[in-house]
PDB file of C-alpha atoms in Angstrom:
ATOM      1  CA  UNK A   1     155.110 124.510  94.279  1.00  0.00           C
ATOM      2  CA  UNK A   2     152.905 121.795  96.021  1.00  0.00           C
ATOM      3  CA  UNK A   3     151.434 119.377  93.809  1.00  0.00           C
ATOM      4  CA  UNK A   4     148.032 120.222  94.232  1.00  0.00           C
ATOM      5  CA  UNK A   5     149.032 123.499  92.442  1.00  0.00           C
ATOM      6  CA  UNK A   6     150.678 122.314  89.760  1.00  0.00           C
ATOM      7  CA  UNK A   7     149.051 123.083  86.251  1.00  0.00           C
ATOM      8  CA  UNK A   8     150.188 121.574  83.548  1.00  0.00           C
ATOM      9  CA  UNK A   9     150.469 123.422  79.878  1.00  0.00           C
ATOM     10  CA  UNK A  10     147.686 122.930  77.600  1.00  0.00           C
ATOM     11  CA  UNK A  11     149.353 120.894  74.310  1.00  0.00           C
ATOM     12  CA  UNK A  12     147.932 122.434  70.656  1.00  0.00           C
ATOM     13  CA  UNK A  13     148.412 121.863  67.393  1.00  0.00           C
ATOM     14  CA  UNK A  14     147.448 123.380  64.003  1.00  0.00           C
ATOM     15  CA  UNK A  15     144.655 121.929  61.630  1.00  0.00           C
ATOM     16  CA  UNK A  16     146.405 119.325  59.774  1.00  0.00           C
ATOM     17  CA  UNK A  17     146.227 120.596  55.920  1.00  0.00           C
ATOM     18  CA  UNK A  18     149.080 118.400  54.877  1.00  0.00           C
ATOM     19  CA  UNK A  19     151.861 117.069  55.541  1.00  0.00           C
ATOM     20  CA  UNK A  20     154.311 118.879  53.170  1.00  0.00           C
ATOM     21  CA  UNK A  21     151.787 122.068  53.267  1.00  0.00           C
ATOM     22  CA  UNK A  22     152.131 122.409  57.118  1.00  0.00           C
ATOM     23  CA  UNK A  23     156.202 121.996  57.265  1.00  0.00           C
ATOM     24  CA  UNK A  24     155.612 124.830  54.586  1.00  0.00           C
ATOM     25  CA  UNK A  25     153.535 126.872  56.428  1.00  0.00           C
ATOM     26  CA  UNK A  26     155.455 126.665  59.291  1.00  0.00           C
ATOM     27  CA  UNK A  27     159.180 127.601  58.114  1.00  0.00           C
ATOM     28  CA  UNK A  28     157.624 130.556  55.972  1.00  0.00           C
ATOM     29  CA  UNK A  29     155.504 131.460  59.249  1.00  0.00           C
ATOM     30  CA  UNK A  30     159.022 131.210  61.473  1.00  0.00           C
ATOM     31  CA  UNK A  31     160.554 133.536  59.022  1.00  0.00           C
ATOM     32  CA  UNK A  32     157.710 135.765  58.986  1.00  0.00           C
ATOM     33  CA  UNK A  33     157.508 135.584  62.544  1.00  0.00           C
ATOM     34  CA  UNK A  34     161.409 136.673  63.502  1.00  0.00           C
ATOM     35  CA  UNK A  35     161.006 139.394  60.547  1.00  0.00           C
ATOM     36  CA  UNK A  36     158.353 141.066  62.314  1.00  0.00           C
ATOM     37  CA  UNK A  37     159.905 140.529  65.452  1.00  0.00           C
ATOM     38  CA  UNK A  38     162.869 142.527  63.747  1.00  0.00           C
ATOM     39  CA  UNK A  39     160.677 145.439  62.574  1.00  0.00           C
ATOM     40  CA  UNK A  40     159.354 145.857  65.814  1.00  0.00           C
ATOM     41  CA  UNK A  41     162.580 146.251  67.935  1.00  0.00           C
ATOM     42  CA  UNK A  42     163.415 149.587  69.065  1.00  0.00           C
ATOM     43  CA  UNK A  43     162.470 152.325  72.053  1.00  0.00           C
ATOM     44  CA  UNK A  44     164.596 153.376  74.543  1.00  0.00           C
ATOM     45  CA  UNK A  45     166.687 151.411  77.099  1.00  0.00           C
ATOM     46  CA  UNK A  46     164.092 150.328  80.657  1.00  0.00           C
ATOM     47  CA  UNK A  47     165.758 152.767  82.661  1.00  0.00           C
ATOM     48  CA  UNK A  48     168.423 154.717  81.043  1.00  0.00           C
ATOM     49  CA  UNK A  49     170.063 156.705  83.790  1.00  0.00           C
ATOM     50  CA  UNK A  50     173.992 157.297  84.700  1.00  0.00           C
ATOM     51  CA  UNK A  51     173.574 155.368  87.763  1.00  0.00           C
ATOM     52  CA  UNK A  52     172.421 151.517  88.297  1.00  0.00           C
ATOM     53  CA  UNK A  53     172.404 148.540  85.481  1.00  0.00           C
ATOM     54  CA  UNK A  54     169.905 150.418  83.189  1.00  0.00           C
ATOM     55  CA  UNK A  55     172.744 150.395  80.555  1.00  0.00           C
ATOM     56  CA  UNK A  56     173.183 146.879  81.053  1.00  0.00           C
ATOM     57  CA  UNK A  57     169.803 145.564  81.020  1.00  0.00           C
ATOM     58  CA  UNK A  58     168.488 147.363  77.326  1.00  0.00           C
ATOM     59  CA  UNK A  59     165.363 147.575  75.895  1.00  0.00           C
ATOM     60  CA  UNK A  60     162.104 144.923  76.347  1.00  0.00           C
ATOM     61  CA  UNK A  61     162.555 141.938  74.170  1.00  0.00           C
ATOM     62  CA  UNK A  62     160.367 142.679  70.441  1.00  0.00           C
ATOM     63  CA  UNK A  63     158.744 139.622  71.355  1.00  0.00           C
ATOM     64  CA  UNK A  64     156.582 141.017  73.939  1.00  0.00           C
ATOM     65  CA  UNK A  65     154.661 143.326  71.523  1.00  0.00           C
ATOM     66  CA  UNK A  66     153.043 140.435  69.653  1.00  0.00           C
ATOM     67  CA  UNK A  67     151.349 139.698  72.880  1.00  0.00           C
ATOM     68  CA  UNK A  68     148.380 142.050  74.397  1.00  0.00           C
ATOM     69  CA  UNK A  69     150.221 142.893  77.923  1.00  0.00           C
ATOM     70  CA  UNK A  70     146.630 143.457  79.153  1.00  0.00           C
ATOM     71  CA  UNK A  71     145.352 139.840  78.173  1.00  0.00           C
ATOM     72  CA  UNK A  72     148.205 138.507  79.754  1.00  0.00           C
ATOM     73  CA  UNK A  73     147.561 140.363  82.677  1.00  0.00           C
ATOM     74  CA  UNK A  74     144.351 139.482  83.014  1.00  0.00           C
ATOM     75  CA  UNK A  75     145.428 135.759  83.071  1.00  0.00           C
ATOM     76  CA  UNK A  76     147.479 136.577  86.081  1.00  0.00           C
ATOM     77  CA  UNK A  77     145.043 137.821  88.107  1.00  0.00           C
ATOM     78  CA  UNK A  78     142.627 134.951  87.255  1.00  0.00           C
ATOM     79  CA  UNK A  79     145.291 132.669  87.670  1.00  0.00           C
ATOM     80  CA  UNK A  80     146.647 134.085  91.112  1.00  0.00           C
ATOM     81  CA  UNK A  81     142.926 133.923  92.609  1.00  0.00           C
ATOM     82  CA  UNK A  82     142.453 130.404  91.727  1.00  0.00           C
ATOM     83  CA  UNK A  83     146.116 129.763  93.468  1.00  0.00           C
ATOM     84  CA  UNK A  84     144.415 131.512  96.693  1.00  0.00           C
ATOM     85  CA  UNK A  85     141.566 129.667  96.561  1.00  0.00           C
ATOM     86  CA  UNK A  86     142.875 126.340  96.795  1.00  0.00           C
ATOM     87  CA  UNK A  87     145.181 127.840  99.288  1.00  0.00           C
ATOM     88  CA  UNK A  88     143.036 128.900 101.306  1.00  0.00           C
ATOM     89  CA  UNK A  89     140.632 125.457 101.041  1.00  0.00           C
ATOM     90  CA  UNK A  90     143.501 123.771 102.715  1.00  0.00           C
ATOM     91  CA  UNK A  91     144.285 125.819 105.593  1.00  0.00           C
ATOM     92  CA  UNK A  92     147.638 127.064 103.714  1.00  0.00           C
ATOM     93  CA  UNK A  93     146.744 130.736 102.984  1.00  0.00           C
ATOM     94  CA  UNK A  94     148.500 132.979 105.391  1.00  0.00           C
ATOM     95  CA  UNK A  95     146.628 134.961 107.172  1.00  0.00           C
ATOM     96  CA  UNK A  96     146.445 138.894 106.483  1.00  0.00           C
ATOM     97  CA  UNK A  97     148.133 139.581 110.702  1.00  0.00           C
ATOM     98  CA  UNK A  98     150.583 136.474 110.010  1.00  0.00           C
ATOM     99  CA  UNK A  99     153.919 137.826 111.107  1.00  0.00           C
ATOM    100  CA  UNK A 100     155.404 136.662 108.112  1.00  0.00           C
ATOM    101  CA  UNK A 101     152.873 138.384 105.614  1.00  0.00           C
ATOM    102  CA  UNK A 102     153.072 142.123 107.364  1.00  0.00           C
ATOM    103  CA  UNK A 103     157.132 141.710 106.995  1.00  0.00           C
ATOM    104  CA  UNK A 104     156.492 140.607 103.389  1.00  0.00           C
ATOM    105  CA  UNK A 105     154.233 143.352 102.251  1.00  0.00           C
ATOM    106  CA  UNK A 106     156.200 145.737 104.484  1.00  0.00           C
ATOM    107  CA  UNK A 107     159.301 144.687 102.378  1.00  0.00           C
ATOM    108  CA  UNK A 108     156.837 145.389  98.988  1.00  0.00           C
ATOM    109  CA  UNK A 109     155.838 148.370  99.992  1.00  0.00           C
ATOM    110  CA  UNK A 110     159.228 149.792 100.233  1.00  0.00           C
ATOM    111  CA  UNK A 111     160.485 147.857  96.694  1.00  0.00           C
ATOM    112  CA  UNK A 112     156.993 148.919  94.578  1.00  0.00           C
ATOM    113  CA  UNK A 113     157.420 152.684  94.206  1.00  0.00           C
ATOM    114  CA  UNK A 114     160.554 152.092  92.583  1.00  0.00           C
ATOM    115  CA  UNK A 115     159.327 149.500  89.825  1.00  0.00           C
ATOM    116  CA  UNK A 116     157.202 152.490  87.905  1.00  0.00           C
ATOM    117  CA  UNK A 117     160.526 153.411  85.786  1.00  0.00           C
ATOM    118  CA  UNK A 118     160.900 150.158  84.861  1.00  0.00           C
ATOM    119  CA  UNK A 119     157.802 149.767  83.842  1.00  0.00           C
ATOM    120  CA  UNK A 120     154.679 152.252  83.587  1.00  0.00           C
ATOM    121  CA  UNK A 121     151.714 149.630  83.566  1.00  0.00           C
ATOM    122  CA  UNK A 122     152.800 149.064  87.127  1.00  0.00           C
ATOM    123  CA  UNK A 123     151.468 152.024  88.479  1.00  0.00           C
ATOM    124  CA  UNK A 124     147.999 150.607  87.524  1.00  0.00           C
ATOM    125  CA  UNK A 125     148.935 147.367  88.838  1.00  0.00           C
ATOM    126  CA  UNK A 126     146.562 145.899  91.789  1.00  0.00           C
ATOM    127  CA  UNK A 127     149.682 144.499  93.676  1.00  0.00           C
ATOM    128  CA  UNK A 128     149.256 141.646  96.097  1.00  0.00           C
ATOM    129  CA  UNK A 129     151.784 139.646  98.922  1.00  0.00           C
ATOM    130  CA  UNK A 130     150.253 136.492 100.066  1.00  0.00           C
ATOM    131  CA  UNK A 131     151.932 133.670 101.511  1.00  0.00           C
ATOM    132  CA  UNK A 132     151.618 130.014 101.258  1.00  0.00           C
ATOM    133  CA  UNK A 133     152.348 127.236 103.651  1.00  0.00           C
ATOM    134  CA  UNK A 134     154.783 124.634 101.443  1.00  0.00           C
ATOM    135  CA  UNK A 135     158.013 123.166 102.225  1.00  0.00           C
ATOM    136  CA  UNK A 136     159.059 124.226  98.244  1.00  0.00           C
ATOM    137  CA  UNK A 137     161.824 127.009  98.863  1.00  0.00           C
ATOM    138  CA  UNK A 138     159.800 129.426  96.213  1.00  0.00           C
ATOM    139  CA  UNK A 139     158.866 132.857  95.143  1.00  0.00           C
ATOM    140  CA  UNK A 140     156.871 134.662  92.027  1.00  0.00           C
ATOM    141  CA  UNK A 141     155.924 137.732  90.986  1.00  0.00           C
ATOM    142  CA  UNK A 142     153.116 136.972  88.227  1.00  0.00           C
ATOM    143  CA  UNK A 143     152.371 140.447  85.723  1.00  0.00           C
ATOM    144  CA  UNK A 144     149.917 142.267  87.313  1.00  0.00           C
ATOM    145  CA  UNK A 145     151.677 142.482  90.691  1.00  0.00           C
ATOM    146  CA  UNK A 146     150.623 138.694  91.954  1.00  0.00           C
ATOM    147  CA  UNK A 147     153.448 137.998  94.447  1.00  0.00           C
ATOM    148  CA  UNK A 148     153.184 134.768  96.914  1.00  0.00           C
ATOM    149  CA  UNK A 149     156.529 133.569  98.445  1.00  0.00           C
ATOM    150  CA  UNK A 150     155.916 129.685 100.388  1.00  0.00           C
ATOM    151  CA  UNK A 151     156.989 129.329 104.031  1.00  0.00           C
ATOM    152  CA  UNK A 152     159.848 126.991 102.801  1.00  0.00           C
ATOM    153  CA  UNK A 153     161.901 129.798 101.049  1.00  0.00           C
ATOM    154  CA  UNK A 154     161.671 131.765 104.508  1.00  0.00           C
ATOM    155  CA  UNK A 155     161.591 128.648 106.784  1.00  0.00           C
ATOM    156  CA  UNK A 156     164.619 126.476 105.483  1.00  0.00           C
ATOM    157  CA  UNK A 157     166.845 129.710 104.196  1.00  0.00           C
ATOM    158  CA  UNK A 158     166.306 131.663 107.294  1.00  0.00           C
ATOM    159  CA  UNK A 159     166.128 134.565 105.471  1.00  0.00           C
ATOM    160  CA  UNK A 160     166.713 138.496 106.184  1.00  0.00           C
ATOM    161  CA  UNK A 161     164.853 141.498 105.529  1.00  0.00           C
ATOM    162  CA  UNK A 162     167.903 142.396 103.037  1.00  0.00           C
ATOM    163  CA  UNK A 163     167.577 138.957 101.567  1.00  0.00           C
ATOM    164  CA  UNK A 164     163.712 138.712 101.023  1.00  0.00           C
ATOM    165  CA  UNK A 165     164.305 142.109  99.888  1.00  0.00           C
ATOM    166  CA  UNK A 166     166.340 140.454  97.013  1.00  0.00           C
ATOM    167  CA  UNK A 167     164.294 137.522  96.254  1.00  0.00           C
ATOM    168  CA  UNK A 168     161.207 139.815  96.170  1.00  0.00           C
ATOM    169  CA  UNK A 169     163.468 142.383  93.742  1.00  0.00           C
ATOM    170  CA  UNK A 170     164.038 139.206  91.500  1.00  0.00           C
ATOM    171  CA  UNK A 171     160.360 138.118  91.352  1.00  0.00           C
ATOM    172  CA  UNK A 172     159.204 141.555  90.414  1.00  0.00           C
ATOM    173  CA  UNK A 173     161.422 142.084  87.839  1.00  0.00           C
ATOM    174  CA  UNK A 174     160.121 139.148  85.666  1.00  0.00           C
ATOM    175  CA  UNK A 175     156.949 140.721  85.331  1.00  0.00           C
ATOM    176  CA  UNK A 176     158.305 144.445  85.185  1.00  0.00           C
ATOM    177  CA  UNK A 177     160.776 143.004  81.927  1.00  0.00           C
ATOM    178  CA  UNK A 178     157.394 141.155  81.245  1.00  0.00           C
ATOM    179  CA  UNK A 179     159.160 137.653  80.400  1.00  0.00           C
ATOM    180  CA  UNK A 180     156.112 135.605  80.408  1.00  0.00           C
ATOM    181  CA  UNK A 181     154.619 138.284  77.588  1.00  0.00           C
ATOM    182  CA  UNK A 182     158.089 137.592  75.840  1.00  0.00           C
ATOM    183  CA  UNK A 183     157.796 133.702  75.945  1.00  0.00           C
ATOM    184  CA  UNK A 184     154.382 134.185  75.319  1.00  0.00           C
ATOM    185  CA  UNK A 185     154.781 136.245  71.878  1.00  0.00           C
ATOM    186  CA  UNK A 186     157.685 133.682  70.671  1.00  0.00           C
ATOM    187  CA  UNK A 187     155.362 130.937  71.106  1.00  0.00           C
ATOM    188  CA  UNK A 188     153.138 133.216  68.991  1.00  0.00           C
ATOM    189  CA  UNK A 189     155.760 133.676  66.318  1.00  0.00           C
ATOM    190  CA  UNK A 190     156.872 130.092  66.184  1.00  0.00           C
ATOM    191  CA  UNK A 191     153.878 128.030  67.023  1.00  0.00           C
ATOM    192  CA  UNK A 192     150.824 129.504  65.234  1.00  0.00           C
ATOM    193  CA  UNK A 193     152.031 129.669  62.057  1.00  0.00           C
ATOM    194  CA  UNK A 194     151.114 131.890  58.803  1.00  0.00           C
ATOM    195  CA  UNK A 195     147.951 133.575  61.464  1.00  0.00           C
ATOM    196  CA  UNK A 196     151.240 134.910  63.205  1.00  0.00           C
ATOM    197  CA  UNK A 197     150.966 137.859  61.315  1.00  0.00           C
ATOM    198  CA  UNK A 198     146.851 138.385  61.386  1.00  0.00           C
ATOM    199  CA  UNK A 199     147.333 137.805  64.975  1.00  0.00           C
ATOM    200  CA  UNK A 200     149.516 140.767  65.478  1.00  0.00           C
ATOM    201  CA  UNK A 201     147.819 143.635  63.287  1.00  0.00           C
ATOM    202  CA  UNK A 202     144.553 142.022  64.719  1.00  0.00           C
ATOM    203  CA  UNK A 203     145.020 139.639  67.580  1.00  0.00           C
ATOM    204  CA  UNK A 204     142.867 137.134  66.473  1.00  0.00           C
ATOM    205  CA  UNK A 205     144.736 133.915  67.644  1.00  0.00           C
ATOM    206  CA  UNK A 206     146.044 135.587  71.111  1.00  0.00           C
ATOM    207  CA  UNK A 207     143.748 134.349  72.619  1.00  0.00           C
ATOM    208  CA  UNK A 208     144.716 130.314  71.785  1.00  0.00           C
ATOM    209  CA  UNK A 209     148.257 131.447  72.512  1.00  0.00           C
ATOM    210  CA  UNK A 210     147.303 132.535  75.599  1.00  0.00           C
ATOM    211  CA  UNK A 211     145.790 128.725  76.673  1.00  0.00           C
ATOM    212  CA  UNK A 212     147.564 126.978  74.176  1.00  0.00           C
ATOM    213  CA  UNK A 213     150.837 128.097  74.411  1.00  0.00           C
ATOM    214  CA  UNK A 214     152.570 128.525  77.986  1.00  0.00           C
ATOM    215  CA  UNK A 215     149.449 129.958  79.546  1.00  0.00           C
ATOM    216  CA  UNK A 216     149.943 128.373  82.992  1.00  0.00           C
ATOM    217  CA  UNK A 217     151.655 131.098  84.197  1.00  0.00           C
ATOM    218  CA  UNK A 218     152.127 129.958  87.739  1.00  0.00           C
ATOM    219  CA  UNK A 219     154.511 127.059  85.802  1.00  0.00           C
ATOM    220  CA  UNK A 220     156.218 129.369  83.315  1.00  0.00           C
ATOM    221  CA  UNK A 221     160.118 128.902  83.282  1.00  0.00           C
ATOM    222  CA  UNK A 222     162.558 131.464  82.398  1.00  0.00           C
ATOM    223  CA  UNK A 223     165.746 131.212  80.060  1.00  0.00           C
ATOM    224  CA  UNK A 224     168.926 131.845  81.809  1.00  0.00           C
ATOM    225  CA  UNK A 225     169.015 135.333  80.399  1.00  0.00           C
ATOM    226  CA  UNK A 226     165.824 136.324  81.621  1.00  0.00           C
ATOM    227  CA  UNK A 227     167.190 135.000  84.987  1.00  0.00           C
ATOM    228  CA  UNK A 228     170.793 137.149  85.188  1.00  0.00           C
ATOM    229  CA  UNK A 229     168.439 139.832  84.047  1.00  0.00           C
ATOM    230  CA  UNK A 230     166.151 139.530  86.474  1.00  0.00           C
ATOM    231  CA  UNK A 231     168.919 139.838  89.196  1.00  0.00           C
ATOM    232  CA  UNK A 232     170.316 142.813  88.075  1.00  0.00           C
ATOM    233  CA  UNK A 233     167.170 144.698  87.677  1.00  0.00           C
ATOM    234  CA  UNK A 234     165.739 143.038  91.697  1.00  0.00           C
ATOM    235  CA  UNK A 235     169.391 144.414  93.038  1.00  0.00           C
ATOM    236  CA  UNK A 236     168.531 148.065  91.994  1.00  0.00           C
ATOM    237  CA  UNK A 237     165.434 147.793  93.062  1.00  0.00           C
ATOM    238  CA  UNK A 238     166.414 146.889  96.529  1.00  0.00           C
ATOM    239  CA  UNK A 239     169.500 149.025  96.872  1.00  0.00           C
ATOM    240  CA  UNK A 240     167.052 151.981  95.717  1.00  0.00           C
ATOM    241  CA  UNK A 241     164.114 150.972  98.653  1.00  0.00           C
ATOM    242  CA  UNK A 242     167.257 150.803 101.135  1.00  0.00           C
ATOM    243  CA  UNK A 243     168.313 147.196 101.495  1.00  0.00           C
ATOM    244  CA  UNK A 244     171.709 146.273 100.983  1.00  0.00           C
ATOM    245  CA  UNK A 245     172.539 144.637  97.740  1.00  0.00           C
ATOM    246  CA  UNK A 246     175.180 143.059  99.312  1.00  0.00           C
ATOM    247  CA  UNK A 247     172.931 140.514 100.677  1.00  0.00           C
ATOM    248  CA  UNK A 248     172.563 139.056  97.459  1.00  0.00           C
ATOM    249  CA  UNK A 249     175.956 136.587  98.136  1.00  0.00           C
ATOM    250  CA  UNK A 250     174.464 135.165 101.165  1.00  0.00           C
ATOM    251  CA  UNK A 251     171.648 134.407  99.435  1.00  0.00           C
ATOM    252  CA  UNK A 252     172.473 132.618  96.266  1.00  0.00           C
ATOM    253  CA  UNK A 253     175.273 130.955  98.904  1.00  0.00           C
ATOM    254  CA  UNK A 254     172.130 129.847 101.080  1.00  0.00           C
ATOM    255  CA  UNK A 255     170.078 128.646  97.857  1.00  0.00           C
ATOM    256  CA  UNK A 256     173.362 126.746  96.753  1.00  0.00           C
ATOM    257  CA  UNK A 257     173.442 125.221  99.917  1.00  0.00           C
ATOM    258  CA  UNK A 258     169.857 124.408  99.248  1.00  0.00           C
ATOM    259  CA  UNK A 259     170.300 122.787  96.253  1.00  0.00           C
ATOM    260  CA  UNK A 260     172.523 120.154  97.059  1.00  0.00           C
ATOM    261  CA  UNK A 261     170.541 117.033  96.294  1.00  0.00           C
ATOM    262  CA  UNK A 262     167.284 117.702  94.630  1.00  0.00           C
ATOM    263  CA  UNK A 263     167.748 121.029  93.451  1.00  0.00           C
ATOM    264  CA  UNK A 264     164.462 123.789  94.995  1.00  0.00           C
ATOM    265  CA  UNK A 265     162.082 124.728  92.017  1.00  0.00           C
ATOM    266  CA  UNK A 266     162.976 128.219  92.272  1.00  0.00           C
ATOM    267  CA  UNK A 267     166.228 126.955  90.717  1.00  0.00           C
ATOM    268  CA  UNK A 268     165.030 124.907  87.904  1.00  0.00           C
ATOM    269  CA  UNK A 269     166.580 127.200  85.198  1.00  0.00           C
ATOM    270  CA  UNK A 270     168.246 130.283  86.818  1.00  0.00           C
ATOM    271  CA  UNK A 271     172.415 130.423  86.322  1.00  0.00           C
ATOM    272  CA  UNK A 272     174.610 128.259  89.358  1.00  0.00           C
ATOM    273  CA  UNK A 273     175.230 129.993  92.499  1.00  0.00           C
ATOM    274  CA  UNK A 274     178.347 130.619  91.614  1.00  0.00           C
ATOM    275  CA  UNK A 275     178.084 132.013  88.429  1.00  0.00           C
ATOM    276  CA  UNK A 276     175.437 134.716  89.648  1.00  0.00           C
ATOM    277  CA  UNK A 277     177.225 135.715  92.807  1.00  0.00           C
ATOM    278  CA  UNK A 278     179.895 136.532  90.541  1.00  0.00           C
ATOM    279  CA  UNK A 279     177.283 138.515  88.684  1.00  0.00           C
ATOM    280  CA  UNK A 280     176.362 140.208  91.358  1.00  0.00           C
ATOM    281  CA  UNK A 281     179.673 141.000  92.766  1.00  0.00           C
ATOM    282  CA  UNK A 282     180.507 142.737  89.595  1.00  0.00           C
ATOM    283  CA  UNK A 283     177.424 144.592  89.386  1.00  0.00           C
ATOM    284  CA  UNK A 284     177.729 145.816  93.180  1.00  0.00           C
ATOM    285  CA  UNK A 285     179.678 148.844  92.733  1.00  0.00           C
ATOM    286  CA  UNK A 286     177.016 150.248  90.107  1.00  0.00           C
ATOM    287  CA  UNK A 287     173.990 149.682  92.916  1.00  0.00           C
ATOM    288  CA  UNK A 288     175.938 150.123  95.987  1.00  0.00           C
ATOM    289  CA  UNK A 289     176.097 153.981  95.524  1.00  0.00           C
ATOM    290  CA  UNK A 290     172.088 153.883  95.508  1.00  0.00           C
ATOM    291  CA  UNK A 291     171.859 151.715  98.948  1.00  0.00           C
ATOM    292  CA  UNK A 292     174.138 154.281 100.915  1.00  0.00           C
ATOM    293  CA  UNK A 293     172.359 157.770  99.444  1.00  0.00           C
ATOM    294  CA  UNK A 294     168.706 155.348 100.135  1.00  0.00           C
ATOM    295  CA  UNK A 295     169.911 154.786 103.720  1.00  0.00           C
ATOM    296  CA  UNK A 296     171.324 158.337 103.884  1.00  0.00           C
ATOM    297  CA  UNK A 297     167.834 159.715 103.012  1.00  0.00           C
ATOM    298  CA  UNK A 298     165.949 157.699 105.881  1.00  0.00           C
TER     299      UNK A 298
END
């Protein structure tokens, strides 16, 4: 991401009440917090079906329930809009007849349909494809549907259809899971203290954890298991809308070759190349079965 659009996390801090009082506070609130986390947890697997990696993803993290997915939503879309703006105020906001932006949102339109069983809030989801002129070989998918791949990630990595495809699958699937609502509600748990628990039956500090605590969603990293997660869950979504899963060796082979030197952003926290093409080698014959009936059907 280019500098300009670089936004840092706010910093917070609870009212200082004492020393020994806050430390307190703070271990009974972590307690609390996990506890409740606990008594949350259940519900059915994403996508529970005998074909695909449904089995192997599981259910949404507990954490994501202490967070308002609408709230966080709504920071998305206010987020992605101030992204465009500035885009756009430097001449780096593709245009909506840019070659590159009608194969991009040709490429969504094929993966979207297929995101609904992963997630029902998508279906009410005001999706968007934009693309921004940056050397940065990067991609996102914020929740609500805000997607924006740079021109370095297509440029530099010469990418396919199949491959965008896959990238694109990734992107989505962090906001389908909702992994910024799950970061979001452990910050909640951990970081606000004994209000964790007002703020869940009421939601009456969401709102600081939502500006105070990893708001800057356009900056938000991902744990490593959010990451092999997300590429299991992008790979049936592509082999479902018809592109070959396949392509996701040449891929992570092109980002490793990427990487050598100053690693690209988009690979700040995700598993090595290696490590994930093994992934996804072991996950192909589960997906591969859904790429030949998709290109069977037309």
């Amino acid at each position: 991401m280019s500098e300009s659009l670089i936004q840092t996390p706010l910093s917070a801090a609870l009212p200082s009440a004492g020393v020994a009082m806050r430390r307190a506070r703070r271990r009974w609130a972590r307690a609390a917090g996990w506890a409740l986390a606990a008594a949350l947890a259940g519900g059915p697997a994403a996508w529970a079906q005998d074909v695909g990696v449904g089995h192997d993803v599981g259910k949404n993290s507990a954490f994501t329930k202490l967070v308002p997915a609408a709230q966080i939503e709504q920071a998305a879309v206010q987020q992605y809009a101030q992204m465009l703006r500035e885009a756009q105020a430097k001449n780096a906001l593709g245009s909506d007849n840019h070659p590159q932006v009608l194969r991009l949102r040709s490429i969504a339109r094929r993966l979207i349909p297929f995101s609904y069983e992963w997630n029902p809030r998508a279906r009410d989801w005001r999706w968007e494809v934009n693309l921004i002129g940056s050397k940065q070989i990067n991609a996102f998918c914020m929740p609500a549907g805000k997607i924006a791949f740079y021109t370095g990630i297509l440029d530099q990595l010469k990418l396919t259809d199949d491959e965008v495809a896959m990238v694109m699958g990734h992107e989505i699937a962090h906001a389908l899971r909702e992994h910024a609502r799950e970061r979001m509600g452990k910050s909640a748990a951990t970081n606000i203290g004994v209000n964790v628990i007002s703020s869940v039956l009421g939601f009456g500090q969401i709102g600081q954890t939502l500006t105070q605590y990893g708001a800057q969603l356009l900056t938000l990293e991902f744990s490593r298991e959010d990451e092999s997660e997300a590429d299991l869950v992008g790979m049936e979504l592509a082999a479902r809308a018809g592109f070959d899963p396949r392509a996701g060796v040449t891929l992570w082979q092109k980002m490793s070759a990427a990487s050598k030197g100053a690693p690209p952003q988009f690979l700040s926290t995700h598993p090595s190349g290696a490590t994930r093409i093994a992934d996804i080698e072991r996950k192909l014959p589960k997906v591969m079965p859904l790429y030949e009936a998709a290109r069977k059907n037309g």
